[in-house]
Short mmCIF file of C-alpha atoms in Angstrom, two decimals:
data_model
loop_
_atom_site.label_atom_id
_atom_site.label_comp_id
_atom_site.label_asym_id
_atom_site.label_seq_id
_atom_site.Cartn_x
_atom_site.Cartn_y
_atom_site.Cartn_z
CA MET A 1 -70.81 54.01 -55.45
CA ARG A 2 -68.23 55.94 -56.56
CA GLN A 3 -65.52 54.18 -58.41
CA PHE A 4 -62.03 54.97 -59.89
CA ILE A 5 -59.83 53.18 -62.11
CA ILE A 6 -56.28 54.13 -61.96
CA LEU A 7 -54.03 52.98 -64.76
CA GLY A 8 -50.55 52.22 -63.53
CA HIS A 9 -48.10 52.04 -66.57
CA ASP A 10 -45.18 51.03 -65.15
CA ALA A 11 -46.51 49.12 -61.77
CA ALA A 12 -44.84 46.03 -60.81
CA VAL A 13 -46.52 42.99 -61.97
CA THR A 14 -44.46 40.62 -59.50
CA PRO A 15 -44.09 40.45 -56.13
CA ASP A 16 -40.25 40.71 -56.09
CA PHE A 17 -39.48 44.61 -55.19
CA THR A 18 -38.43 45.77 -52.02
CA LEU A 19 -40.85 47.86 -49.48
CA ASN A 20 -37.41 49.98 -49.14
CA ASP A 21 -37.69 51.28 -52.68
CA LEU A 22 -41.23 51.50 -53.99
CA PRO A 23 -40.45 54.34 -56.68
CA GLY A 24 -37.60 52.19 -58.32
CA SER A 25 -37.89 48.80 -57.85
CA ALA A 26 -41.67 48.57 -57.89
CA GLY A 27 -42.54 50.76 -60.68
CA ARG A 28 -43.61 53.55 -59.01
CA ILE A 29 -45.98 51.59 -57.37
CA ASP A 30 -46.08 54.25 -54.42
CA VAL A 31 -48.19 56.36 -56.91
CA LEU A 32 -50.84 53.61 -56.50
CA CYS A 33 -50.57 53.43 -52.57
CA ARG A 34 -51.26 57.32 -52.19
CA CYS A 35 -54.29 57.09 -54.73
CA ILE A 36 -55.80 54.27 -52.79
CA ASN A 37 -55.07 56.36 -49.58
CA SER A 38 -57.05 59.48 -51.36
CA ALA A 39 -59.48 57.13 -52.54
CA PHE A 40 -60.42 55.52 -49.08
CA LEU A 41 -59.44 57.25 -45.77
CA LEU A 42 -61.10 59.92 -44.03
CA SER A 43 -59.80 60.99 -40.60
CA HIS A 44 -61.68 58.39 -38.73
CA GLY A 45 -62.06 55.52 -40.79
CA LEU A 46 -62.40 54.28 -44.40
CA ARG A 47 -65.05 55.40 -47.01
CA GLU A 48 -67.42 52.08 -47.42
CA ASP A 49 -68.68 53.38 -50.69
CA VAL A 50 -65.94 53.43 -52.71
CA ARG A 51 -64.49 50.70 -55.15
CA VAL A 52 -60.86 51.26 -56.62
CA HIS A 53 -59.65 49.38 -59.64
CA LEU A 54 -55.68 49.40 -60.26
CA VAL A 55 -54.79 47.98 -63.73
CA LEU A 56 -51.10 47.07 -63.81
CA GLN A 57 -49.34 47.31 -66.59
CA ASP A 58 -52.62 46.38 -68.80
CA ARG A 59 -52.22 42.85 -67.39
CA TYR A 60 -53.60 42.85 -63.73
CA ALA A 61 -56.73 44.33 -62.30
CA ILE A 62 -56.70 44.57 -58.73
CA ARG A 63 -60.01 45.92 -57.05
CA LEU A 64 -60.35 46.98 -53.71
CA GLU A 65 -63.45 47.16 -51.88
CA GLY A 66 -64.16 49.97 -49.43
CA SER A 67 -66.92 47.98 -47.60
CA GLU A 68 -64.59 44.90 -46.96
CA LEU A 69 -61.21 46.31 -46.78
CA GLN A 70 -59.25 46.18 -43.36
CA TYR A 71 -55.28 46.73 -42.49
CA VAL A 72 -55.55 49.88 -44.63
CA ASN A 73 -53.49 52.48 -43.05
CA PRO A 74 -52.33 56.01 -44.26
CA ASP A 75 -48.70 54.91 -44.97
CA GLU A 76 -47.48 54.04 -48.35
CA ARG A 77 -45.70 51.00 -47.45
CA SER A 78 -48.13 49.10 -45.58
CA THR A 79 -50.49 49.54 -48.55
CA ALA A 80 -47.65 48.29 -50.74
CA ALA A 81 -47.46 45.43 -48.59
CA LEU A 82 -51.14 44.52 -49.36
CA LEU A 83 -50.34 44.89 -53.14
CA LYS A 84 -47.38 42.85 -52.95
CA ARG A 85 -49.41 40.36 -51.34
CA ALA A 86 -52.18 40.37 -54.41
CA LEU A 87 -49.11 39.79 -56.63
CA GLU A 88 -47.79 36.90 -54.62
CA LYS A 89 -51.26 35.65 -55.11
CA ALA A 90 -51.10 36.03 -58.80
CA GLN A 91 -47.64 33.33 -58.62
CA GLU A 92 -49.68 31.06 -56.42
CA VAL A 93 -52.62 30.58 -58.21
CA ASP A 94 -54.64 31.17 -61.42
CA VAL A 95 -56.25 34.32 -61.48
CA THR A 96 -58.18 34.18 -64.91
CA MET A 97 -61.24 34.01 -62.42
CA GLU A 98 -60.71 36.83 -59.65
CA GLN A 99 -58.98 35.77 -56.61
CA ARG A 100 -58.73 37.59 -53.02
CA SER A 101 -55.67 38.40 -51.86
CA SER A 102 -56.65 39.71 -48.52
CA PRO A 103 -59.86 41.47 -47.12
CA GLY A 104 -61.29 43.50 -49.65
CA ILE A 105 -58.60 42.84 -52.19
CA TYR A 106 -59.05 40.94 -55.57
CA ILE A 107 -56.76 40.48 -58.09
CA LYS A 108 -57.60 39.50 -61.51
CA GLU A 109 -55.69 38.93 -65.19
CA GLN A 110 -57.55 41.70 -67.06
CA GLY A 111 -56.41 44.55 -68.94
CA PHE A 112 -58.13 47.82 -69.26
CA SER A 113 -60.42 47.50 -72.03
CA LYS A 114 -62.33 44.56 -70.90
CA LEU A 115 -62.33 45.97 -67.22
CA LEU A 116 -63.80 49.41 -68.54
CA GLU A 117 -66.45 47.51 -70.78
CA ARG A 118 -67.42 45.73 -67.64
CA VAL A 119 -67.54 48.33 -65.18
CA ALA A 120 -68.88 51.07 -67.78
CA ASP A 121 -72.34 48.88 -67.94
CA GLU A 122 -73.04 49.96 -64.33
CA ALA A 123 -71.41 53.64 -63.68
CA GLY A 124 -71.24 56.97 -65.61
CA VAL A 125 -67.58 57.29 -66.78
CA VAL A 126 -65.64 60.30 -66.27
CA GLN A 127 -62.31 60.87 -67.48
CA LEU A 128 -60.02 62.92 -65.25
CA HIS A 129 -57.47 64.99 -67.63
CA GLU A 130 -55.86 68.26 -67.17
CA ASP A 131 -57.19 69.72 -70.25
CA GLY A 132 -60.98 68.56 -69.25
CA ASP A 133 -63.81 70.78 -68.39
CA PRO A 134 -63.63 72.40 -64.97
CA ILE A 135 -65.44 69.72 -62.80
CA GLU A 136 -67.10 72.51 -61.11
CA THR A 137 -69.13 72.99 -64.42
CA VAL A 138 -70.01 69.40 -65.10
CA SER A 139 -73.05 67.60 -63.86
CA LEU A 140 -71.47 64.30 -62.56
CA PRO A 141 -73.48 60.91 -63.05
CA GLU A 142 -74.91 59.51 -60.03
CA ASN A 143 -72.95 56.38 -59.70
CA PRO A 144 -69.42 57.89 -61.21
CA LEU A 145 -66.43 55.78 -62.33
CA PHE A 146 -63.78 58.35 -62.57
CA VAL A 147 -60.60 57.16 -64.57
CA LEU A 148 -56.92 58.62 -64.29
CA SER A 149 -53.69 57.88 -65.16
CA ASP A 150 -50.76 57.50 -63.06
CA HIS A 151 -47.70 59.64 -63.37
CA ASN A 152 -47.88 59.05 -67.20
CA GLU A 153 -50.33 60.13 -69.67
CA PHE A 154 -52.95 58.29 -71.41
CA THR A 155 -52.02 55.89 -73.99
CA VAL A 156 -53.53 56.36 -77.53
CA ASP A 157 -55.24 52.86 -77.08
CA GLU A 158 -56.87 54.45 -73.74
CA GLU A 159 -57.79 57.51 -75.20
CA GLN A 160 -59.90 55.93 -77.88
CA LEU A 161 -61.40 53.33 -75.29
CA LEU A 162 -62.23 56.78 -72.91
CA GLN A 163 -63.87 58.55 -76.07
CA GLU A 164 -66.01 55.89 -76.27
CA HIS A 165 -66.93 55.02 -72.99
CA ALA A 166 -66.56 58.38 -71.11
CA SER A 167 -69.57 60.77 -70.86
CA HIS A 168 -67.26 63.73 -69.65
CA ARG A 169 -63.75 64.72 -69.36
CA VAL A 170 -62.99 67.04 -66.56
CA SER A 171 -60.12 68.75 -64.72
CA VAL A 172 -60.14 69.68 -61.25
CA GLY A 173 -58.14 72.66 -61.52
CA PRO A 174 -55.84 75.17 -63.17
CA LYS A 175 -52.61 73.06 -62.11
CA ALA A 176 -51.42 69.69 -63.44
CA LEU A 177 -51.70 67.52 -60.35
CA HIS A 178 -50.41 63.83 -59.02
CA ALA A 179 -52.99 61.23 -59.51
CA ASP A 180 -53.76 61.10 -55.55
CA HIS A 181 -54.21 64.71 -55.32
CA VAL A 182 -56.51 64.79 -58.24
CA ILE A 183 -58.51 61.99 -56.23
CA THR A 184 -58.66 63.93 -52.81
CA ILE A 185 -60.26 66.71 -54.84
CA VAL A 186 -62.92 64.62 -56.58
CA GLN A 187 -64.01 62.87 -53.38
CA ASN A 188 -64.41 66.55 -51.76
CA VAL A 189 -66.26 67.98 -54.73
CA VAL A 190 -68.49 65.05 -54.59
CA ASP A 191 -68.71 65.12 -50.86
CA ARG A 192 -69.74 68.85 -51.12
CA SER A 193 -72.23 68.10 -53.75
CA GLN A 194 -74.10 65.78 -51.59
CA ARG A 195 -74.16 68.00 -48.95
CA GLN A 196 -75.83 70.43 -50.86
CA MET B 1 -47.17 83.55 -50.89
CA ARG B 2 -48.90 80.73 -49.35
CA GLN B 3 -47.95 79.35 -45.84
CA PHE B 4 -48.69 76.45 -43.89
CA ILE B 5 -48.17 75.38 -40.04
CA ILE B 6 -48.57 71.93 -39.27
CA LEU B 7 -48.56 70.76 -35.79
CA GLY B 8 -47.00 67.18 -35.25
CA HIS B 9 -47.70 66.56 -31.55
CA ASP B 10 -46.13 63.45 -31.49
CA ALA B 11 -43.55 63.53 -34.28
CA ALA B 12 -40.25 62.27 -33.11
CA VAL B 13 -37.35 65.28 -32.42
CA THR B 14 -34.40 62.72 -32.72
CA PRO B 15 -33.20 61.27 -35.53
CA ASP B 16 -33.04 57.90 -34.15
CA PHE B 17 -36.06 56.19 -35.94
CA THR B 18 -36.16 53.99 -38.71
CA LEU B 19 -37.24 54.96 -42.15
CA ASN B 20 -38.65 51.62 -42.56
CA ASP B 21 -41.29 51.96 -39.74
CA LEU B 22 -42.33 55.85 -39.93
CA PRO B 23 -45.70 55.58 -38.22
CA GLY B 24 -44.62 53.83 -35.09
CA SER B 25 -40.97 54.43 -34.65
CA ALA B 26 -41.01 58.18 -35.86
CA GLY B 27 -44.33 58.95 -33.88
CA ARG B 28 -46.56 59.72 -37.03
CA ILE B 29 -43.89 61.76 -39.16
CA ASP B 30 -45.54 60.03 -42.30
CA VAL B 31 -48.18 62.43 -41.65
CA LEU B 32 -45.80 65.41 -41.73
CA CYS B 33 -44.63 63.74 -45.12
CA ARG B 34 -47.41 63.56 -46.73
CA CYS B 35 -48.51 67.25 -45.86
CA ILE B 36 -45.23 68.30 -47.22
CA ASN B 37 -46.01 66.36 -50.62
CA SER B 38 -49.47 67.82 -50.64
CA ALA B 39 -48.16 71.17 -49.76
CA PHE B 40 -45.27 71.41 -52.67
CA LEU B 41 -45.72 69.09 -55.18
CA LEU B 42 -47.38 69.59 -58.72
CA SER B 43 -47.40 66.80 -61.47
CA HIS B 44 -44.16 68.41 -62.99
CA GLY B 45 -42.13 70.27 -60.41
CA LEU B 46 -42.67 72.08 -57.34
CA ARG B 47 -44.71 75.05 -55.91
CA GLU B 48 -42.33 78.00 -55.44
CA ASP B 49 -44.43 80.42 -53.73
CA VAL B 50 -45.11 78.08 -50.71
CA ARG B 51 -43.69 78.12 -47.37
CA VAL B 52 -44.28 75.12 -44.83
CA HIS B 53 -43.51 75.40 -41.42
CA LEU B 54 -43.49 71.76 -38.94
CA VAL B 55 -43.83 72.08 -35.57
CA LEU B 56 -42.07 69.05 -33.66
CA GLN B 57 -43.73 68.21 -29.99
CA ASP B 58 -43.62 72.22 -29.58
CA ARG B 59 -39.71 71.64 -29.67
CA TYR B 60 -38.69 72.03 -32.83
CA ALA B 61 -39.77 74.17 -36.12
CA ILE B 62 -38.72 73.08 -39.43
CA ARG B 63 -39.30 75.78 -42.25
CA LEU B 64 -39.41 74.53 -45.94
CA GLU B 65 -38.92 76.87 -48.68
CA GLY B 66 -40.46 76.14 -52.08
CA SER B 67 -38.25 78.25 -54.16
CA GLU B 68 -35.15 76.89 -52.52
CA LEU B 69 -36.09 72.88 -51.97
CA GLN B 70 -34.32 70.36 -53.71
CA TYR B 71 -34.20 66.55 -53.76
CA VAL B 72 -38.43 66.53 -52.62
CA ASN B 73 -39.89 63.52 -54.27
CA PRO B 74 -43.63 62.38 -54.06
CA ASP B 75 -42.58 59.09 -51.75
CA GLU B 76 -42.91 59.23 -47.71
CA ARG B 77 -39.66 57.77 -47.28
CA SER B 78 -37.55 60.02 -48.89
CA THR B 79 -39.24 63.11 -47.51
CA ALA B 80 -38.77 61.42 -43.99
CA ALA B 81 -35.04 61.27 -44.45
CA LEU B 82 -35.02 64.74 -45.38
CA LEU B 83 -36.66 65.27 -41.70
CA LYS B 84 -34.47 62.85 -40.19
CA ARG B 85 -31.40 65.17 -41.66
CA ALA B 86 -32.81 68.00 -40.07
CA LEU B 87 -32.82 66.50 -36.66
CA GLU B 88 -29.34 65.50 -37.13
CA LYS B 89 -28.35 68.89 -37.87
CA ALA B 90 -30.15 69.91 -34.49
CA GLN B 91 -28.21 66.96 -32.70
CA GLU B 92 -24.72 68.32 -34.18
CA VAL B 93 -25.22 72.34 -33.94
CA ASP B 94 -27.04 75.00 -31.75
CA VAL B 95 -30.21 75.52 -33.19
CA THR B 96 -31.27 78.05 -30.86
CA MET B 97 -30.99 80.20 -34.12
CA GLU B 98 -31.72 78.68 -37.31
CA GLN B 99 -29.76 76.54 -39.49
CA ARG B 100 -30.16 75.03 -42.95
CA SER B 101 -30.26 70.88 -42.82
CA SER B 102 -30.51 70.77 -46.74
CA PRO B 103 -31.28 72.91 -49.64
CA GLY B 104 -34.75 74.84 -48.78
CA ILE B 105 -34.83 73.28 -44.94
CA TYR B 106 -34.21 74.93 -41.90
CA ILE B 107 -34.57 73.88 -38.31
CA LYS B 108 -35.04 76.01 -35.22
CA GLU B 109 -35.55 75.33 -31.67
CA GLN B 110 -39.00 77.04 -31.44
CA GLY B 111 -42.32 76.11 -30.53
CA PHE B 112 -45.90 76.97 -31.91
CA SER B 113 -46.78 80.42 -29.89
CA LYS B 114 -43.23 81.83 -31.01
CA LEU B 115 -43.41 80.96 -34.45
CA LEU B 116 -47.15 81.91 -34.79
CA GLU B 117 -46.49 85.24 -33.44
CA ARG B 118 -43.38 85.92 -35.87
CA VAL B 119 -45.07 84.50 -39.01
CA ALA B 120 -48.81 86.12 -38.34
CA ASP B 121 -47.06 89.84 -38.70
CA GLU B 122 -46.87 89.05 -42.56
CA ALA B 123 -50.01 86.71 -43.14
CA GLY B 124 -53.42 86.45 -42.42
CA VAL B 125 -54.00 83.27 -40.26
CA VAL B 126 -56.60 81.10 -41.11
CA GLN B 127 -57.45 77.89 -39.02
CA LEU B 128 -58.34 74.82 -40.50
CA HIS B 129 -60.76 72.85 -38.28
CA GLU B 130 -63.57 70.29 -39.40
CA ASP B 131 -65.93 72.61 -37.34
CA GLY B 132 -65.16 75.53 -39.29
CA ASP B 133 -67.25 77.73 -41.89
CA PRO B 134 -67.09 76.26 -45.42
CA ILE B 135 -63.64 77.56 -47.37
CA GLU B 136 -65.85 78.12 -49.87
CA THR B 137 -67.92 80.81 -48.22
CA VAL B 138 -64.98 82.58 -46.74
CA SER B 139 -62.93 85.63 -48.48
CA LEU B 140 -59.34 83.93 -47.80
CA PRO B 141 -56.44 86.89 -46.90
CA GLU B 142 -54.21 87.52 -49.57
CA ASN B 143 -51.22 85.84 -48.12
CA PRO B 144 -52.83 83.28 -46.28
CA LEU B 145 -51.16 81.20 -43.15
CA PHE B 146 -53.11 77.98 -42.92
CA VAL B 147 -52.71 76.35 -39.50
CA LEU B 148 -53.64 72.68 -39.05
CA SER B 149 -53.25 69.65 -37.00
CA ASP B 150 -51.62 66.39 -37.76
CA HIS B 151 -53.89 63.59 -36.89
CA ASN B 152 -54.72 64.76 -33.00
CA GLU B 153 -56.78 67.58 -31.98
CA PHE B 154 -55.53 70.99 -31.55
CA THR B 155 -54.45 71.27 -27.61
CA VAL B 156 -56.53 74.20 -25.39
CA ASP B 157 -53.34 76.15 -25.49
CA GLU B 158 -53.36 75.90 -29.51
CA GLU B 159 -56.84 76.87 -30.07
CA GLN B 160 -56.07 79.78 -27.54
CA LEU B 161 -53.44 81.39 -29.62
CA LEU B 162 -55.23 80.58 -32.62
CA GLN B 163 -58.33 82.50 -31.49
CA GLU B 164 -55.99 85.20 -30.67
CA HIS B 165 -54.36 85.35 -34.33
CA ALA B 166 -56.63 83.83 -36.85
CA SER B 167 -59.41 85.77 -38.90
CA HIS B 168 -61.11 82.93 -39.97
CA ARG B 169 -61.66 79.39 -38.82
CA VAL B 170 -62.41 77.01 -41.96
CA SER B 171 -63.31 73.65 -42.91
CA VAL B 172 -62.99 71.95 -46.14
CA GLY B 173 -65.91 69.87 -46.75
CA PRO B 174 -68.89 67.82 -44.68
CA LYS B 175 -66.23 65.11 -43.86
CA ALA B 176 -63.49 65.23 -41.42
CA LEU B 177 -60.29 64.43 -43.57
CA HIS B 178 -56.63 63.96 -42.83
CA ALA B 179 -54.03 67.03 -42.64
CA ASP B 180 -52.66 65.95 -46.05
CA HIS B 181 -56.12 65.49 -47.77
CA VAL B 182 -57.04 69.18 -46.04
CA ILE B 183 -53.92 70.77 -47.76
CA THR B 184 -54.38 69.52 -51.14
CA ILE B 185 -57.91 70.91 -51.08
CA VAL B 186 -56.91 74.29 -50.04
CA GLN B 187 -54.28 74.61 -52.60
CA ASN B 188 -56.62 73.79 -54.98
CA VAL B 189 -59.06 76.32 -53.96
CA VAL B 190 -56.63 79.25 -53.97
CA ASP B 191 -55.58 77.74 -57.49
CA ARG B 192 -59.04 78.12 -58.56
CA SER B 193 -59.85 81.56 -57.00
CA GLN B 194 -56.41 82.98 -58.62
CA ARG B 195 -57.89 81.44 -62.05
CA GLN B 196 -61.16 83.64 -61.83
#
């Protein structure tokens, strides 16, 4: 199982954004949509052994399960509609316990700290950071949990938590890249390591 | 200089599509938008040493110049608006000679065969294909021109042209990936080879 946590620092936490302006009205939720695309999509289908956790403004955790997902297409707009549905769910019902908003998508009121503590129990935490060690020089854990930030830097508190939990801090290359590109490269590195 | 040719077999060749339905009304022009994102965008800016050629239904070639581009944002919708503007230009003026539609974006009535012949003169042609040799085992040309197909297979004619012009046929990994993910990985491989 490969897992990713993506920290969406500005992402909308209410569903009242328009799909016609994802970068603006939805607080750069387009970034998270592209991350979902990179984490799950293969040319012919979905990666079933992948789980993604999105953290929206340290308030909601949205979990996406590759083995259950349906209706995930490559374009940003249709993925944003699924996230909007999850945020609607959080307005309709109590989400202090996790609730399903559509097949394979679950939302819970939970911040990064609690989420990381829970998930780190069953996975090897790897922070993705442009200043980390080159990924090709690192021996990745068997069940990796990659943590990365959206278009913003990690906050001081997030860095502190990651220092406590992460076994590695790795970089995917010499240039600073967008989060979705980083995920694409990580998936490829792990794919190739499993072929060898 | 790194160049890419992306073959958009179904992509719209008229600007009468809606930005609200890129996968449907625009003939999967969303695929090309994501390829542009992967080819040019860094976390803080654009790759200036990159040129992308999109071939739309073997009828129009749209050239994007990294050193001149402006208004290119990561989201699909804003990139699609730039391609729509290029197709409007092709309706307004004669584009048998290349015409500029916005900063760094040029359109010309030209198919893949003529485009490849012209560009191959100044570059080493590399076909990207899931059945190719692993990219890490190949010595890439100094000024590579990577040719890849959208969500469709290469046609028989395209394969024939590439057999004539390409020095290599390479794959980026063991899994078949979307074109934009392939570009992200290629950019990373070349970035890392230049660091060494």
